[in-house]
């Protein structure tokens, strides 16, 4: 366990509130996955217990996201393309056992939540600017990926989605980091946060939190993280509110 995680309270709200927030976080994440898919011309479907895409989704994005802890594989599995490699499922409540369906656990993570109105830690030294052109989005995506061979994930159509903000964080005129915000019912999702090499990651988190309050005032933040990224989120005032798993079809 990282030193920074010792003694951290993983649930700062009641169990009933936590359950509601986890459901809102899962739905927010599914809304974001659906937005990315739409930008690629890939349709998605929202069912009662899950969201899914019958076509292969863009890199790093799941083919299904469960929305309720009572979701079962039969709710969505037959709708997915498991004939070609790369099918993934976000098990939002870590309740599914998909091994018998040919899946292996890819990774596990924690949903995170930060109440509205909580001040950002430290100093928000980086200037946040909304990415509004295809050229700026290209530069942002290259910095996000961190090198050559940048995958085709974020397309310009995302910039026209009123629920989405792609933000670049600058130190002067130098691109130093970035984050994506997406609004859904009652919450704002924070994802794809990155810091350019040599930039203080905690400063990026602080600046992203401040920017979220500026763009979507009065709304709590949700997302999910694991490993070092989870430690930075907890240091930034988020609470871990429950596990999720991502499964990969072992085709």
Short mmCIF file of C-alpha atoms in Angstrom, two decimals:
data_model
loop_
_atom_site.label_atom_id
_atom_site.label_comp_id
_atom_site.label_asym_id
_atom_site.label_seq_id
_atom_site.Cartn_x
_atom_site.Cartn_y
_atom_site.Cartn_z
CA UNK A 1 0.00 0.00 0.00
CA UNK A 2 1.25 3.46 -0.82
CA UNK A 3 2.18 5.56 2.20
CA UNK A 4 -0.35 8.22 1.13
CA UNK A 5 -3.25 5.75 1.37
CA UNK A 6 -2.75 4.74 5.00
CA UNK A 7 -5.56 5.89 7.22
CA UNK A 8 -7.60 7.26 4.31
CA UNK A 9 -11.35 6.98 4.86
CA UNK A 10 -12.65 5.17 1.79
CA UNK A 11 -16.26 6.18 2.43
CA UNK A 12 -17.13 9.63 3.72
CA UNK A 13 -20.87 9.31 3.18
CA UNK A 14 -23.54 6.85 4.34
CA UNK A 15 -23.92 3.48 2.67
CA UNK A 16 -27.20 4.54 1.05
CA UNK A 17 -25.62 7.71 -0.31
CA UNK A 18 -22.59 5.74 -1.48
CA UNK A 19 -24.78 3.30 -3.40
CA UNK A 20 -26.60 6.19 -5.09
CA UNK A 21 -23.33 7.96 -5.96
CA UNK A 22 -21.81 4.77 -7.38
CA UNK A 23 -24.85 4.32 -9.61
CA UNK A 24 -24.58 7.96 -10.74
CA UNK A 25 -20.86 7.50 -11.42
CA UNK A 26 -21.49 4.36 -13.47
CA UNK A 27 -24.19 6.10 -15.50
CA UNK A 28 -21.94 9.13 -16.01
CA UNK A 29 -19.15 6.90 -17.26
CA UNK A 30 -21.53 5.12 -19.62
CA UNK A 31 -22.70 8.51 -20.92
CA UNK A 32 -19.07 9.42 -21.63
CA UNK A 33 -18.41 6.10 -23.37
CA UNK A 34 -21.54 6.66 -25.45
CA UNK A 35 -20.34 10.17 -26.39
CA UNK A 36 -16.96 8.86 -27.54
CA UNK A 37 -18.69 6.15 -29.57
CA UNK A 38 -21.06 8.67 -31.19
CA UNK A 39 -18.08 10.75 -32.27
CA UNK A 40 -16.92 7.66 -34.20
CA UNK A 41 -20.36 7.02 -35.67
CA UNK A 42 -20.86 3.98 -33.42
CA UNK A 43 -24.34 3.64 -31.91
CA UNK A 44 -24.91 2.47 -28.35
CA UNK A 45 -27.90 1.19 -26.40
CA UNK A 46 -29.01 1.99 -22.85
CA UNK A 47 -30.90 -0.86 -21.23
CA UNK A 48 -32.31 -0.99 -17.71
CA UNK A 49 -29.15 -2.47 -16.19
CA UNK A 50 -26.41 -1.82 -18.75
CA UNK A 51 -25.18 0.24 -21.69
CA UNK A 52 -23.61 -1.57 -24.63
CA UNK A 53 -22.37 -1.24 -28.18
CA UNK A 54 -22.86 -4.05 -30.67
CA UNK A 55 -19.90 -2.73 -32.68
CA UNK A 56 -16.33 -2.66 -31.46
CA UNK A 57 -15.70 0.51 -29.51
CA UNK A 58 -12.68 2.87 -29.86
CA UNK A 59 -9.40 1.96 -28.11
CA UNK A 60 -9.56 1.93 -24.30
CA UNK A 61 -13.38 2.08 -24.26
CA UNK A 62 -15.58 -0.81 -23.12
CA UNK A 63 -18.20 -2.58 -25.19
CA UNK A 64 -20.55 -2.62 -22.19
CA UNK A 65 -20.92 -0.81 -18.86
CA UNK A 66 -23.18 -2.16 -16.14
CA UNK A 67 -25.48 0.44 -14.58
CA UNK A 68 -26.96 -1.53 -11.69
CA UNK A 69 -25.52 -3.98 -9.17
CA UNK A 70 -28.18 -6.52 -10.18
CA UNK A 71 -27.00 -6.65 -13.81
CA UNK A 72 -26.34 -10.15 -15.12
CA UNK A 73 -24.47 -11.23 -18.27
CA UNK A 74 -27.69 -12.19 -20.02
CA UNK A 75 -28.75 -8.53 -19.93
CA UNK A 76 -26.13 -7.54 -22.53
CA UNK A 77 -23.68 -10.30 -23.42
CA UNK A 78 -25.55 -11.61 -26.47
CA UNK A 79 -25.56 -8.07 -27.91
CA UNK A 80 -21.75 -7.84 -28.04
CA UNK A 81 -19.25 -8.71 -30.74
CA UNK A 82 -17.14 -11.40 -29.11
CA UNK A 83 -16.04 -12.96 -32.39
CA UNK A 84 -13.25 -10.43 -32.90
CA UNK A 85 -10.53 -9.64 -30.33
CA UNK A 86 -10.80 -6.78 -27.89
CA UNK A 87 -14.26 -7.06 -26.32
CA UNK A 88 -14.24 -5.51 -22.85
CA UNK A 89 -16.88 -5.09 -20.16
CA UNK A 90 -16.87 -2.57 -17.31
CA UNK A 91 -18.33 -4.40 -14.33
CA UNK A 92 -19.26 -1.25 -12.45
CA UNK A 93 -20.13 -2.93 -9.15
CA UNK A 94 -17.57 -5.77 -9.27
CA UNK A 95 -20.38 -8.31 -9.00
CA UNK A 96 -19.98 -10.34 -12.19
CA UNK A 97 -17.99 -13.52 -12.74
CA UNK A 98 -17.38 -13.59 -16.48
CA UNK A 99 -14.63 -16.23 -16.48
CA UNK A 100 -17.07 -18.92 -17.62
CA UNK A 101 -17.98 -16.67 -20.56
CA UNK A 102 -14.38 -16.55 -21.75
CA UNK A 103 -13.30 -13.31 -20.05
CA UNK A 104 -10.27 -12.55 -17.90
CA UNK A 105 -9.98 -9.69 -15.42
CA UNK A 106 -8.00 -6.88 -17.08
CA UNK A 107 -7.78 -4.58 -14.05
CA UNK A 108 -9.71 -3.37 -11.02
CA UNK A 109 -10.18 0.17 -9.79
CA UNK A 110 -12.14 2.36 -7.38
CA UNK A 111 -14.96 4.73 -8.12
CA UNK A 112 -14.15 8.15 -6.66
CA UNK A 113 -16.34 11.04 -5.51
CA UNK A 114 -15.66 14.63 -4.49
CA UNK A 115 -18.46 16.77 -3.01
CA UNK A 116 -19.38 20.06 -4.63
CA UNK A 117 -18.03 23.16 -2.92
CA UNK A 118 -14.95 21.53 -1.43
CA UNK A 119 -11.98 23.86 -2.12
CA UNK A 120 -9.25 22.56 -4.41
CA UNK A 121 -6.08 21.60 -2.56
CA UNK A 122 -2.89 23.58 -3.02
CA UNK A 123 -2.58 26.22 -5.69
CA UNK A 124 -4.28 25.92 -9.07
CA UNK A 125 -1.28 27.30 -10.91
CA UNK A 126 -2.19 26.06 -14.38
CA UNK A 127 -4.51 27.95 -16.70
CA UNK A 128 -7.40 25.87 -18.05
CA UNK A 129 -8.53 26.47 -21.61
CA UNK A 130 -11.32 24.67 -23.44
CA UNK A 131 -10.12 22.79 -26.53
CA UNK A 132 -12.29 24.07 -29.37
CA UNK A 133 -10.57 23.20 -32.66
CA UNK A 134 -9.51 19.99 -34.37
CA UNK A 135 -5.88 21.16 -34.45
CA UNK A 136 -5.82 21.84 -30.71
CA UNK A 137 -7.52 18.50 -30.05
CA UNK A 138 -4.81 16.75 -32.06
CA UNK A 139 -2.10 18.41 -29.95
CA UNK A 140 -3.99 17.55 -26.77
CA UNK A 141 -4.37 13.90 -27.81
CA UNK A 142 -0.66 13.55 -28.63
CA UNK A 143 0.25 14.99 -25.21
CA UNK A 144 -2.34 12.73 -23.52
CA UNK A 145 -0.85 9.64 -25.18
CA UNK A 146 2.69 10.75 -24.46
CA UNK A 147 4.47 9.78 -27.65
CA UNK A 148 4.34 8.33 -31.15
CA UNK A 149 1.57 6.10 -32.39
CA UNK A 150 -1.24 8.10 -30.81
CA UNK A 151 -4.48 6.09 -31.19
CA UNK A 152 -7.56 7.58 -32.82
CA UNK A 153 -9.76 8.05 -29.77
CA UNK A 154 -10.88 11.67 -29.40
CA UNK A 155 -12.50 13.07 -32.52
CA UNK A 156 -13.57 16.68 -33.24
CA UNK A 157 -17.28 15.81 -32.96
CA UNK A 158 -16.75 15.58 -29.20
CA UNK A 159 -16.02 19.29 -29.09
CA UNK A 160 -19.60 20.03 -30.19
CA UNK A 161 -21.17 17.91 -27.44
CA UNK A 162 -22.69 20.32 -24.88
CA UNK A 163 -22.16 17.83 -22.05
CA UNK A 164 -18.41 17.52 -22.70
CA UNK A 165 -15.45 19.77 -21.97
CA UNK A 166 -11.99 18.82 -23.20
CA UNK A 167 -9.64 21.07 -21.25
CA UNK A 168 -5.97 21.86 -21.85
CA UNK A 169 -3.93 23.06 -18.87
CA UNK A 170 -1.16 25.57 -19.58
CA UNK A 171 1.84 26.90 -17.72
CA UNK A 172 2.11 30.19 -19.58
CA UNK A 173 1.81 29.09 -23.20
CA UNK A 174 3.17 25.57 -22.61
CA UNK A 175 0.72 22.67 -22.64
CA UNK A 176 1.31 20.97 -19.30
CA UNK A 177 -1.66 18.66 -18.85
CA UNK A 178 -5.29 18.05 -19.62
CA UNK A 179 -8.55 16.54 -18.50
CA UNK A 180 -12.01 15.66 -19.82
CA UNK A 181 -15.19 16.64 -18.00
CA UNK A 182 -18.62 15.28 -18.87
CA UNK A 183 -21.88 16.28 -17.25
CA UNK A 184 -24.77 13.92 -16.64
CA UNK A 185 -27.70 13.92 -14.22
CA UNK A 186 -26.44 15.53 -11.03
CA UNK A 187 -22.71 14.84 -11.40
CA UNK A 188 -19.66 15.70 -13.50
CA UNK A 189 -17.26 12.98 -14.60
CA UNK A 190 -13.53 13.68 -14.50
CA UNK A 191 -11.44 11.44 -16.74
CA UNK A 192 -8.38 11.22 -18.97
CA UNK A 193 -6.39 13.48 -16.69
CA UNK A 194 -2.73 13.67 -17.65
CA UNK A 195 0.39 15.64 -16.79
CA UNK A 196 3.15 16.22 -19.31
CA UNK A 197 6.52 14.81 -18.21
CA UNK A 198 8.13 16.99 -15.55
CA UNK A 199 4.87 18.62 -14.44
CA UNK A 200 3.62 18.18 -10.87
CA UNK A 201 0.70 15.76 -11.09
CA UNK A 202 -0.94 17.14 -7.95
CA UNK A 203 -0.90 20.62 -9.51
CA UNK A 204 -2.73 19.18 -12.54
CA UNK A 205 -5.35 17.59 -10.27
CA UNK A 206 -5.81 20.85 -8.37
CA UNK A 207 -6.18 22.84 -11.58
CA UNK A 208 -8.59 20.29 -13.07
CA UNK A 209 -10.77 20.40 -9.93
CA UNK A 210 -10.86 24.20 -10.05
CA UNK A 211 -11.73 24.15 -13.77
CA UNK A 212 -14.55 21.68 -13.14
CA UNK A 213 -16.08 24.04 -10.56
CA UNK A 214 -15.80 26.90 -13.06
CA UNK A 215 -17.44 25.02 -15.95
CA UNK A 216 -20.04 23.08 -13.94
CA UNK A 217 -20.57 24.97 -10.67
CA UNK A 218 -22.37 23.29 -7.80
CA UNK A 219 -21.99 19.71 -9.05
CA UNK A 220 -19.99 16.93 -7.38
CA UNK A 221 -17.20 15.14 -9.26
CA UNK A 222 -17.03 11.42 -9.96
CA UNK A 223 -14.71 9.10 -11.84
CA UNK A 224 -12.54 6.07 -11.26
CA UNK A 225 -8.83 5.51 -10.72
CA UNK A 226 -6.33 2.89 -9.60
CA UNK A 227 -2.68 2.71 -8.58
CA UNK A 228 -0.76 5.98 -8.35
CA UNK A 229 -3.62 7.87 -10.00
CA UNK A 230 -5.93 6.81 -7.17
CA UNK A 231 -3.41 8.09 -4.63
CA UNK A 232 -3.33 11.49 -6.35
CA UNK A 233 -7.14 11.61 -6.44
CA UNK A 234 -7.40 10.85 -2.72
CA UNK A 235 -4.80 13.52 -1.99
CA UNK A 236 -6.99 15.92 -3.98
CA UNK A 237 -10.01 15.43 -1.74
CA UNK A 238 -11.78 12.55 -3.50
CA UNK A 239 -13.09 9.56 -1.56
CA UNK A 240 -13.01 6.01 -2.87
CA UNK A 241 -16.57 4.71 -2.80
CA UNK A 242 -16.42 1.18 -4.19
CA UNK A 243 -14.72 -1.19 -6.62
CA UNK A 244 -15.19 -1.87 -10.29
CA UNK A 245 -13.59 -4.39 -12.61
CA UNK A 246 -12.85 -4.41 -16.32
CA UNK A 247 -13.02 -7.77 -18.10
CA UNK A 248 -11.37 -8.67 -21.43
CA UNK A 249 -12.67 -11.45 -23.67
CA UNK A 250 -9.86 -13.98 -24.06
CA UNK A 251 -10.48 -14.57 -27.76
#
